[in-house]
Amino acid sequence: MWYSRISKLATSSISKNSTCKNHPILNRNACFSGLVGLKSPSISSKYGYTNCTKNVLVVKHYHNSGVHKWYKNVLETPKRNFEYYQQNKFLLCSVLTGVVIVRVYVFFSEKIPYTNRTHLVFAPPYWDKMVGDSYFERVQLSTLSEEHPDSVRVKMIGEQIVEALESDLKAMQNQNVSVDHLVGFEWKFIVVHDPMISVYSVPGGKIILSTGFLKKFDSDAEIATAIAHEVGHAVARHLANRYNMWMLVSTTRAYFRLAASKLKTVDHNPHVVSKWFKILFQYPRWRRQESEADDIGLLVMASAGYDPQAAPKVYEIFRTSSPGTDFYDMHPSGKKRAKKLARGKVMKEASSIYWKVTETRKKNDLKDR
């Protein structure tokens, strides 16, 4: 009842220095001479709340509400709150952990263009360009001159692929894909003196091809396959995502070192832990990223007007000299990549794009004539 709230408030505030016999609701041993606050003659006259000395009832508050009520409960019942926490600490910790995970996922998740896959990237968008610029400041490459025929050819193919990429990304504006990291990219296509067959990219839009690769693959479609694959890595921010994995591996190694030192074990080896972590978690993730870059590369090179049917041959030859098996390798085997690309749905989509682009170019050439 409502009057029980008043009685609880009054009984919690009075001092028991004297008695009051004319109180019909509260304890007759209570005295109201110690109450301080607002005078309430209507309530006192209606229910006979009389003070033993002044014949007046004075009430400060009827009840606390909002933050004041919560703060008062915490101060008055710390033992009860502590017991509640002890009984439900697992539930509270689970809820708090779930909230943190959801917030982190929402804040750091990015949607990859072309594949629409969502992944976590803790590095900010400017990280890619910053790392690429610092790499070229520290590393001296034996590059061909810009006037060299190979450099001119590679640059021309790369610019066509970037042009097709920008056109595709404009068409994806309504798909909420992540492209902020591509702002300010200075795409560069560099040929270096190296007899090894190698192609790699640096964050920030720098793609490096070796002279050995150009000797092995001489057609424009084969060169476009390698460049488009590296462009796929840049679009999907695979290197930034690998930075997340590197932080996780470093944290795991530090944890095992600390645990081993606390337990005073002799046979602990953090390198073994790091090795198995890479084999079980890191390498499978990297192989999945390579396959994703293959798919993105197929679509980009098809949009640029290069035949995607040339890609399976490139991957099959390019990775035949890879040592070991897939289990210990960061890249899928060449045969598996070639087989997957040749029979996959992405190849059908890329071939359809390629034929549309070639037909459009033929029509434009006829109009120009």
Tab-separated table of C-alpha atoms in Angstrom:
chain	number	residue	atom	x	y	z
A	1	MET	CA	0.000	0.000	0.000
A	2	TRP	CA	1.038	3.620	-0.505
A	3	TYR	CA	0.953	4.389	3.194
A	4	SER	CA	3.445	1.583	3.841
A	5	ARG	CA	6.052	3.572	1.861
A	6	ILE	CA	5.474	6.566	4.126
A	7	SER	CA	5.777	4.411	7.221
A	8	LYS	CA	9.049	2.860	5.970
A	9	LEU	CA	10.502	6.294	5.220
A	10	ALA	CA	9.441	7.729	8.532
A	11	THR	CA	10.680	4.791	10.583
A	12	SER	CA	14.065	4.929	8.835
A	13	SER	CA	14.514	8.634	9.662
A	14	ILE	CA	13.298	9.067	13.251
A	15	SER	CA	15.193	8.710	16.480
A	16	LYS	CA	13.876	6.578	19.299
A	17	ASN	CA	14.456	9.035	22.137
A	18	SER	CA	10.778	9.238	23.219
A	19	THR	CA	7.392	7.641	22.560
A	20	CYS	CA	4.291	8.800	20.720
A	21	LYS	CA	0.999	7.190	21.648
A	22	ASN	CA	-1.312	9.010	19.223
A	23	HIS	CA	0.154	7.565	15.976
A	24	PRO	CA	-2.299	5.134	14.278
A	25	ILE	CA	0.013	3.765	11.510
A	26	LEU	CA	3.632	3.957	12.653
A	27	ASN	CA	5.277	2.289	15.602
A	28	ARG	CA	4.058	3.788	18.842
A	29	ASN	CA	7.595	3.866	20.183
A	30	ALA	CA	8.686	6.245	17.388
A	31	CYS	CA	9.163	9.921	17.951
A	32	PHE	CA	9.014	12.495	15.159
A	33	SER	CA	10.903	15.291	16.822
A	34	GLY	CA	14.018	14.440	14.818
A	35	LEU	CA	12.437	14.727	11.346
A	36	VAL	CA	13.591	17.660	9.264
A	37	GLY	CA	12.144	18.796	5.907
A	38	LEU	CA	8.835	19.993	4.472
A	39	LYS	CA	5.810	20.429	6.640
A	40	SER	CA	2.749	18.363	5.676
A	41	PRO	CA	-0.232	19.435	7.790
A	42	SER	CA	-2.825	17.845	5.488
A	43	ILE	CA	-1.418	14.359	5.927
A	44	SER	CA	-0.842	14.832	9.651
A	45	SER	CA	-4.347	16.128	10.227
A	46	LYS	CA	-5.954	13.390	8.161
A	47	TYR	CA	-4.158	10.406	9.650
A	48	GLY	CA	-3.359	11.807	13.084
A	49	TYR	CA	0.429	12.085	12.615
A	50	THR	CA	1.208	14.089	15.761
A	51	ASN	CA	4.521	15.107	17.201
A	52	CYS	CA	4.954	14.515	20.894
A	53	THR	CA	6.143	18.069	21.592
A	54	LYS	CA	5.081	20.364	18.715
A	55	ASN	CA	1.978	18.454	17.507
A	56	VAL	CA	3.335	18.743	13.922
A	57	LEU	CA	4.557	16.115	11.421
A	58	VAL	CA	7.438	17.185	9.212
A	59	VAL	CA	8.465	14.943	6.280
A	60	LYS	CA	11.633	15.434	4.142
A	61	HIS	CA	11.005	12.956	1.277
A	62	TYR	CA	8.397	10.324	0.575
A	63	HIS	CA	10.751	8.206	-1.583
A	64	ASN	CA	13.875	8.481	-3.726
A	65	SER	CA	13.674	7.954	-7.470
A	66	GLY	CA	16.021	7.597	-10.444
A	67	VAL	CA	19.729	7.914	-9.782
A	68	HIS	CA	19.149	8.976	-6.176
A	69	LYS	CA	17.254	5.771	-5.421
A	70	TRP	CA	19.981	3.613	-7.014
A	71	TYR	CA	22.735	5.513	-5.157
A	72	LYS	CA	20.916	5.186	-1.842
A	73	ASN	CA	20.376	1.451	-2.345
A	74	VAL	CA	24.053	0.940	-3.116
A	75	LEU	CA	25.092	2.814	0.017
A	76	GLU	CA	22.569	1.170	2.304
A	77	THR	CA	22.817	-2.401	1.019
A	78	PRO	CA	26.422	-3.105	-0.042
A	79	LYS	CA	26.305	-6.594	1.367
A	80	ARG	CA	23.181	-7.475	-0.612
A	81	ASN	CA	24.687	-6.134	-3.853
A	82	PHE	CA	27.911	-8.045	-3.252
A	83	GLU	CA	26.012	-11.278	-2.659
A	84	TYR	CA	23.981	-10.668	-5.838
A	85	TYR	CA	27.194	-10.175	-7.800
A	86	GLN	CA	28.697	-13.350	-6.374
A	87	GLN	CA	25.628	-15.341	-7.340
A	88	ASN	CA	25.381	-13.914	-10.859
A	89	LYS	CA	28.974	-12.967	-11.713
A	90	PHE	CA	29.190	-15.491	-14.541
A	91	LEU	CA	26.047	-14.090	-16.151
A	92	LEU	CA	27.179	-10.488	-15.701
A	93	CYS	CA	30.639	-11.199	-17.107
A	94	SER	CA	29.121	-13.044	-20.079
A	95	VAL	CA	26.774	-10.168	-20.869
A	96	LEU	CA	29.567	-7.605	-20.561
A	97	THR	CA	31.891	-9.666	-22.774
A	98	GLY	CA	29.171	-10.075	-25.389
A	99	VAL	CA	28.510	-6.337	-25.462
A	100	VAL	CA	32.220	-5.589	-25.898
A	101	ILE	CA	32.577	-8.149	-28.716
A	102	VAL	CA	29.565	-6.764	-30.566
A	103	ARG	CA	30.824	-3.190	-30.254
A	104	VAL	CA	34.301	-4.150	-31.488
A	105	TYR	CA	32.882	-6.115	-34.419
A	106	VAL	CA	30.557	-3.293	-35.472
A	107	PHE	CA	33.258	-0.625	-35.164
A	108	PHE	CA	36.136	-2.477	-36.867
A	109	SER	CA	34.303	-4.633	-39.421
A	110	GLU	CA	34.685	-3.844	-43.116
A	111	LYS	CA	32.824	-5.148	-46.141
A	112	ILE	CA	35.071	-6.234	-49.000
A	113	PRO	CA	34.110	-5.128	-52.534
A	114	TYR	CA	33.264	-7.803	-55.126
A	115	THR	CA	32.980	-10.681	-52.594
A	116	ASN	CA	30.890	-8.797	-49.969
A	117	ARG	CA	32.679	-10.679	-47.203
A	118	THR	CA	32.954	-8.935	-43.828
A	119	HIS	CA	36.168	-9.099	-41.825
A	120	LEU	CA	37.842	-7.286	-38.943
A	121	VAL	CA	40.577	-4.730	-39.574
A	122	PHE	CA	41.956	-2.870	-36.570
A	123	ALA	CA	44.346	-0.710	-38.639
A	124	PRO	CA	42.908	2.678	-39.694
A	125	PRO	CA	42.373	3.452	-43.411
A	126	TYR	CA	45.535	5.568	-43.664
A	127	TRP	CA	47.657	2.633	-42.401
A	128	ASP	CA	48.040	1.136	-45.884
A	129	LYS	CA	49.495	4.223	-47.501
A	130	MET	CA	51.708	4.985	-44.507
A	131	VAL	CA	53.258	1.493	-44.476
A	132	GLY	CA	53.801	1.521	-48.244
A	133	ASP	CA	55.565	4.873	-48.188
A	134	SER	CA	57.837	3.857	-45.303
A	135	TYR	CA	58.725	0.603	-47.088
A	136	PHE	CA	60.052	2.403	-50.161
A	137	GLU	CA	62.014	4.782	-47.960
A	138	ARG	CA	63.836	1.881	-46.268
A	139	VAL	CA	64.250	-0.556	-49.173
A	140	GLN	CA	66.366	0.116	-52.227
A	141	LEU	CA	65.093	-1.741	-55.317
A	142	SER	CA	67.011	-2.339	-58.528
A	143	THR	CA	64.275	-1.130	-60.833
A	144	LEU	CA	64.115	-0.726	-64.570
A	145	SER	CA	63.871	2.786	-65.931
A	146	GLU	CA	60.438	4.162	-66.694
A	147	GLU	CA	61.340	4.371	-70.388
A	148	HIS	CA	62.188	0.689	-70.595
A	149	PRO	CA	59.718	-1.232	-72.832
A	150	ASP	CA	58.846	-3.668	-70.039
A	151	SER	CA	58.134	-0.824	-67.612
A	152	VAL	CA	55.967	0.966	-70.172
A	153	ARG	CA	54.050	-2.203	-70.954
A	154	VAL	CA	53.436	-3.108	-67.298
A	155	LYS	CA	52.396	0.458	-66.486
A	156	MET	CA	49.899	0.520	-69.347
A	157	ILE	CA	48.291	-2.760	-68.249
A	158	GLY	CA	48.200	-1.633	-64.624
A	159	GLU	CA	46.544	1.675	-65.448
A	160	GLN	CA	43.834	-0.091	-67.447
A	161	ILE	CA	43.143	-2.400	-64.492
A	162	VAL	CA	42.972	0.523	-62.046
A	163	GLU	CA	40.612	2.369	-64.388
A	164	ALA	CA	38.315	-0.664	-64.511
A	165	LEU	CA	38.535	-0.977	-60.716
A	166	GLU	CA	37.477	2.620	-60.157
A	167	SER	CA	34.559	2.162	-62.549
A	168	ASP	CA	33.415	-0.961	-60.691
A	169	LEU	CA	33.702	0.712	-57.281
A	170	LYS	CA	31.541	3.612	-58.429
A	171	ALA	CA	28.865	1.092	-59.369
A	172	MET	CA	29.123	-0.421	-55.853
A	173	GLN	CA	28.416	2.789	-53.934
A	174	ASN	CA	24.990	1.534	-52.846
A	175	GLN	CA	26.403	-1.752	-51.500
A	176	ASN	CA	28.091	-0.145	-48.476
A	177	VAL	CA	31.506	-1.610	-49.256
A	178	SER	CA	34.682	-0.305	-47.631
A	179	VAL	CA	36.745	1.857	-49.992
A	180	ASP	CA	38.018	4.580	-47.636
A	181	HIS	CA	41.478	3.010	-47.550
A	182	LEU	CA	41.800	3.470	-51.337
A	183	VAL	CA	41.516	7.248	-51.085
A	184	GLY	CA	44.856	8.854	-51.865
A	185	PHE	CA	46.381	5.689	-53.333
A	186	GLU	CA	49.274	6.348	-55.689
A	187	TRP	CA	49.215	3.250	-57.849
A	188	LYS	CA	52.678	2.346	-59.093
A	189	PHE	CA	53.705	-0.639	-61.224
A	190	ILE	CA	57.413	-1.316	-60.933
A	191	VAL	CA	59.646	-3.840	-62.698
A	192	VAL	CA	62.798	-4.928	-60.824
A	193	HIS	CA	65.902	-6.823	-61.937
A	194	ASP	CA	65.323	-10.283	-60.517
A	195	PRO	CA	65.664	-13.637	-62.315
A	196	MET	CA	63.207	-15.236	-59.873
A	197	ILE	CA	59.536	-15.486	-60.852
A	198	SER	CA	57.952	-13.165	-58.318
A	199	VAL	CA	55.117	-10.684	-58.040
A	200	TYR	CA	54.162	-8.936	-54.819
A	201	SER	CA	52.492	-5.792	-53.596
A	202	VAL	CA	53.132	-3.240	-50.867
A	203	PRO	CA	50.286	-1.461	-49.050
A	204	GLY	CA	49.449	1.828	-50.658
A	205	GLY	CA	49.114	0.663	-54.275
A	206	LYS	CA	52.691	-0.378	-55.099
A	207	ILE	CA	52.945	-3.552	-57.208
A	208	ILE	CA	56.345	-5.034	-58.068
A	209	LEU	CA	57.015	-7.543	-60.852
A	210	SER	CA	60.331	-9.235	-61.575
A	211	THR	CA	62.031	-9.536	-64.946
A	212	GLY	CA	61.939	-13.301	-64.422
A	213	PHE	CA	58.143	-13.208	-64.356
A	214	LEU	CA	58.001	-11.224	-67.595
A	215	LYS	CA	60.267	-13.753	-69.302
A	216	LYS	CA	58.070	-16.646	-68.184
A	217	PHE	CA	54.728	-15.009	-69.014
A	218	ASP	CA	54.785	-12.871	-72.110
A	219	SER	CA	51.115	-12.227	-72.952
A	220	ASP	CA	49.225	-9.156	-71.719
A	221	ALA	CA	46.462	-11.314	-70.206
A	222	GLU	CA	48.984	-13.257	-68.119
A	223	ILE	CA	50.603	-10.055	-66.856
A	224	ALA	CA	47.146	-8.633	-66.142
A	225	THR	CA	46.356	-11.755	-64.088
A	226	ALA	CA	49.279	-11.097	-61.735
A	227	ILE	CA	48.606	-7.367	-61.448
A	228	ALA	CA	44.863	-7.846	-60.871
A	229	HIS	CA	45.584	-10.430	-58.173
A	230	GLU	CA	47.729	-7.941	-56.245
A	231	VAL	CA	45.112	-5.244	-56.774
A	232	GLY	CA	42.632	-7.668	-55.179
A	233	HIS	CA	44.848	-7.850	-52.083
A	234	ALA	CA	44.901	-4.057	-51.862
A	235	VAL	CA	41.135	-3.738	-52.321
A	236	ALA	CA	40.389	-6.363	-49.652
A	237	ARG	CA	43.024	-5.005	-47.200
A	238	HIS	CA	44.485	-8.453	-46.666
A	239	LEU	CA	47.808	-7.107	-45.410
A	240	ALA	CA	46.053	-4.962	-42.812
A	241	ASN	CA	44.035	-7.984	-41.728
A	242	ARG	CA	47.260	-9.986	-41.393
A	243	TYR	CA	48.491	-7.255	-39.090
A	244	ASN	CA	45.621	-8.229	-36.774
A	245	MET	CA	46.829	-11.824	-36.817
A	246	TRP	CA	50.381	-10.715	-36.090
A	247	MET	CA	49.176	-8.858	-32.983
A	248	LEU	CA	47.267	-11.957	-31.864
A	249	VAL	CA	50.309	-14.209	-32.360
A	250	SER	CA	52.543	-11.793	-30.451
A	251	THR	CA	50.068	-11.606	-27.581
A	252	THR	CA	49.771	-15.401	-27.454
A	253	ARG	CA	53.531	-15.859	-27.367
A	254	ALA	CA	53.861	-13.291	-24.581
A	255	TYR	CA	51.124	-15.042	-22.592
A	256	PHE	CA	52.792	-18.442	-22.864
A	257	ARG	CA	56.134	-16.968	-21.870
A	258	LEU	CA	54.570	-15.430	-18.791
A	259	ALA	CA	52.717	-18.629	-17.916
A	260	ALA	CA	55.862	-20.708	-18.368
A	261	SER	CA	57.892	-18.387	-16.157
A	262	LYS	CA	55.238	-18.516	-13.435
A	263	LEU	CA	55.057	-22.301	-13.553
A	264	LYS	CA	58.867	-22.525	-13.713
A	265	THR	CA	58.797	-25.093	-16.481
A	266	VAL	CA	61.995	-26.030	-18.240
A	267	ASP	CA	60.813	-27.475	-21.532
A	268	HIS	CA	58.656	-24.556	-22.701
A	269	ASN	CA	59.394	-23.194	-26.158
A	270	PRO	CA	57.397	-20.183	-27.383
A	271	HIS	CA	58.576	-20.781	-30.954
A	272	VAL	CA	56.780	-24.138	-31.005
A	273	VAL	CA	53.578	-22.438	-29.882
A	274	SER	CA	53.996	-19.772	-32.579
A	275	LYS	CA	54.679	-22.410	-35.237
A	276	TRP	CA	51.558	-24.432	-34.476
A	277	PHE	CA	49.467	-21.305	-34.188
A	278	LYS	CA	50.550	-20.339	-37.704
A	279	ILE	CA	49.877	-23.815	-39.084
A	280	LEU	CA	46.439	-24.175	-37.507
A	281	PHE	CA	45.118	-20.604	-37.758
A	282	GLN	CA	47.329	-18.200	-39.687
A	283	TYR	CA	48.199	-20.176	-42.822
A	284	PRO	CA	44.613	-21.339	-43.500
A	285	ARG	CA	43.472	-17.733	-43.247
A	286	TRP	CA	46.180	-16.591	-45.653
A	287	ARG	CA	45.297	-19.302	-48.157
A	288	ARG	CA	41.683	-18.173	-48.015
A	289	GLN	CA	42.807	-14.611	-48.674
A	290	GLU	CA	44.837	-15.738	-51.682
A	291	SER	CA	41.778	-17.460	-53.114
A	292	GLU	CA	39.731	-14.331	-52.514
A	293	ALA	CA	42.344	-12.213	-54.304
A	294	ASP	CA	42.160	-14.670	-57.213
A	295	ASP	CA	38.408	-14.138	-57.470
A	296	ILE	CA	38.654	-10.351	-57.247
A	297	GLY	CA	41.471	-10.357	-59.779
A	298	LEU	CA	39.403	-12.343	-62.268
A	299	LEU	CA	36.555	-9.838	-62.108
A	300	VAL	CA	38.842	-6.802	-62.317
A	301	MET	CA	40.875	-8.069	-65.279
A	302	ALA	CA	37.680	-9.023	-67.102
A	303	SER	CA	36.337	-5.492	-66.570
A	304	ALA	CA	39.605	-4.155	-67.988
A	305	GLY	CA	39.140	-6.239	-71.147
A	306	TYR	CA	41.592	-9.091	-70.478
A	307	ASP	CA	40.561	-12.700	-70.983
A	308	PRO	CA	40.118	-14.370	-67.545
A	309	GLN	CA	40.679	-17.808	-69.086
A	310	ALA	CA	44.417	-17.058	-68.966
A	311	ALA	CA	44.440	-16.970	-65.139
A	312	PRO	CA	44.332	-20.735	-64.370
A	313	LYS	CA	47.400	-21.355	-66.521
A	314	VAL	CA	49.352	-18.614	-64.746
A	315	TYR	CA	48.603	-19.945	-61.264
A	316	GLU	CA	49.326	-23.533	-62.226
A	317	ILE	CA	52.772	-22.664	-63.578
A	318	PHE	CA	53.526	-19.975	-61.005
A	319	ARG	CA	53.106	-22.258	-57.959
A	320	THR	CA	54.442	-25.584	-59.275
A	321	SER	CA	57.812	-24.923	-57.671
A	322	SER	CA	56.257	-24.224	-54.253
A	323	PRO	CA	57.877	-26.426	-51.601
A	324	GLY	CA	55.846	-28.521	-49.186
A	325	THR	CA	52.115	-29.072	-49.090
A	326	ASP	CA	49.174	-26.770	-48.508
A	327	PHE	CA	49.283	-27.548	-44.816
A	328	TYR	CA	52.620	-25.752	-44.396
A	329	ASP	CA	52.234	-23.173	-47.184
A	330	MET	CA	50.793	-19.672	-47.148
A	331	HIS	CA	49.479	-20.110	-50.730
A	332	PRO	CA	47.220	-22.812	-52.139
A	333	SER	CA	48.868	-25.220	-54.547
A	334	GLY	CA	48.927	-24.175	-58.189
A	335	LYS	CA	46.840	-27.132	-59.358
A	336	LYS	CA	44.105	-26.496	-56.823
A	337	ARG	CA	43.965	-22.799	-57.659
A	338	ALA	CA	43.807	-23.494	-61.389
A	339	LYS	CA	41.109	-26.139	-60.964
A	340	LYS	CA	39.015	-23.927	-58.676
A	341	LEU	CA	39.231	-20.917	-60.975
A	342	ALA	CA	38.509	-22.868	-64.154
A	343	ARG	CA	35.333	-24.486	-62.784
A	344	GLY	CA	34.133	-21.869	-60.326
A	345	LYS	CA	31.170	-19.526	-60.528
A	346	VAL	CA	33.482	-16.537	-60.527
A	347	MET	CA	34.980	-17.649	-63.845
A	348	LYS	CA	31.520	-17.731	-65.434
A	349	GLU	CA	30.781	-14.240	-64.135
A	350	ALA	CA	34.178	-12.950	-65.262
A	351	SER	CA	33.787	-14.477	-68.719
A	352	SER	CA	30.387	-12.820	-69.068
A	353	ILE	CA	31.885	-9.456	-68.103
A	354	TYR	CA	34.780	-9.957	-70.512
A	355	TRP	CA	32.500	-10.667	-73.491
A	356	LYS	CA	30.340	-7.641	-72.697
A	357	VAL	CA	33.399	-5.409	-72.531
A	358	THR	CA	34.843	-6.745	-75.792
A	359	GLU	CA	31.516	-6.339	-77.580
A	360	THR	CA	31.215	-2.766	-76.331
A	361	ARG	CA	34.724	-1.972	-77.528
A	362	LYS	CA	34.030	-3.437	-80.947
A	363	LYS	CA	30.912	-1.305	-81.297
A	364	ASN	CA	32.821	1.809	-80.263
A	365	ASP	CA	35.575	1.043	-82.783
A	366	LEU	CA	32.987	0.716	-85.542
A	367	LYS	CA	31.460	4.044	-84.584
A	368	ASP	CA	34.864	5.745	-84.671
A	369	ARG	CA	35.505	4.408	-88.164
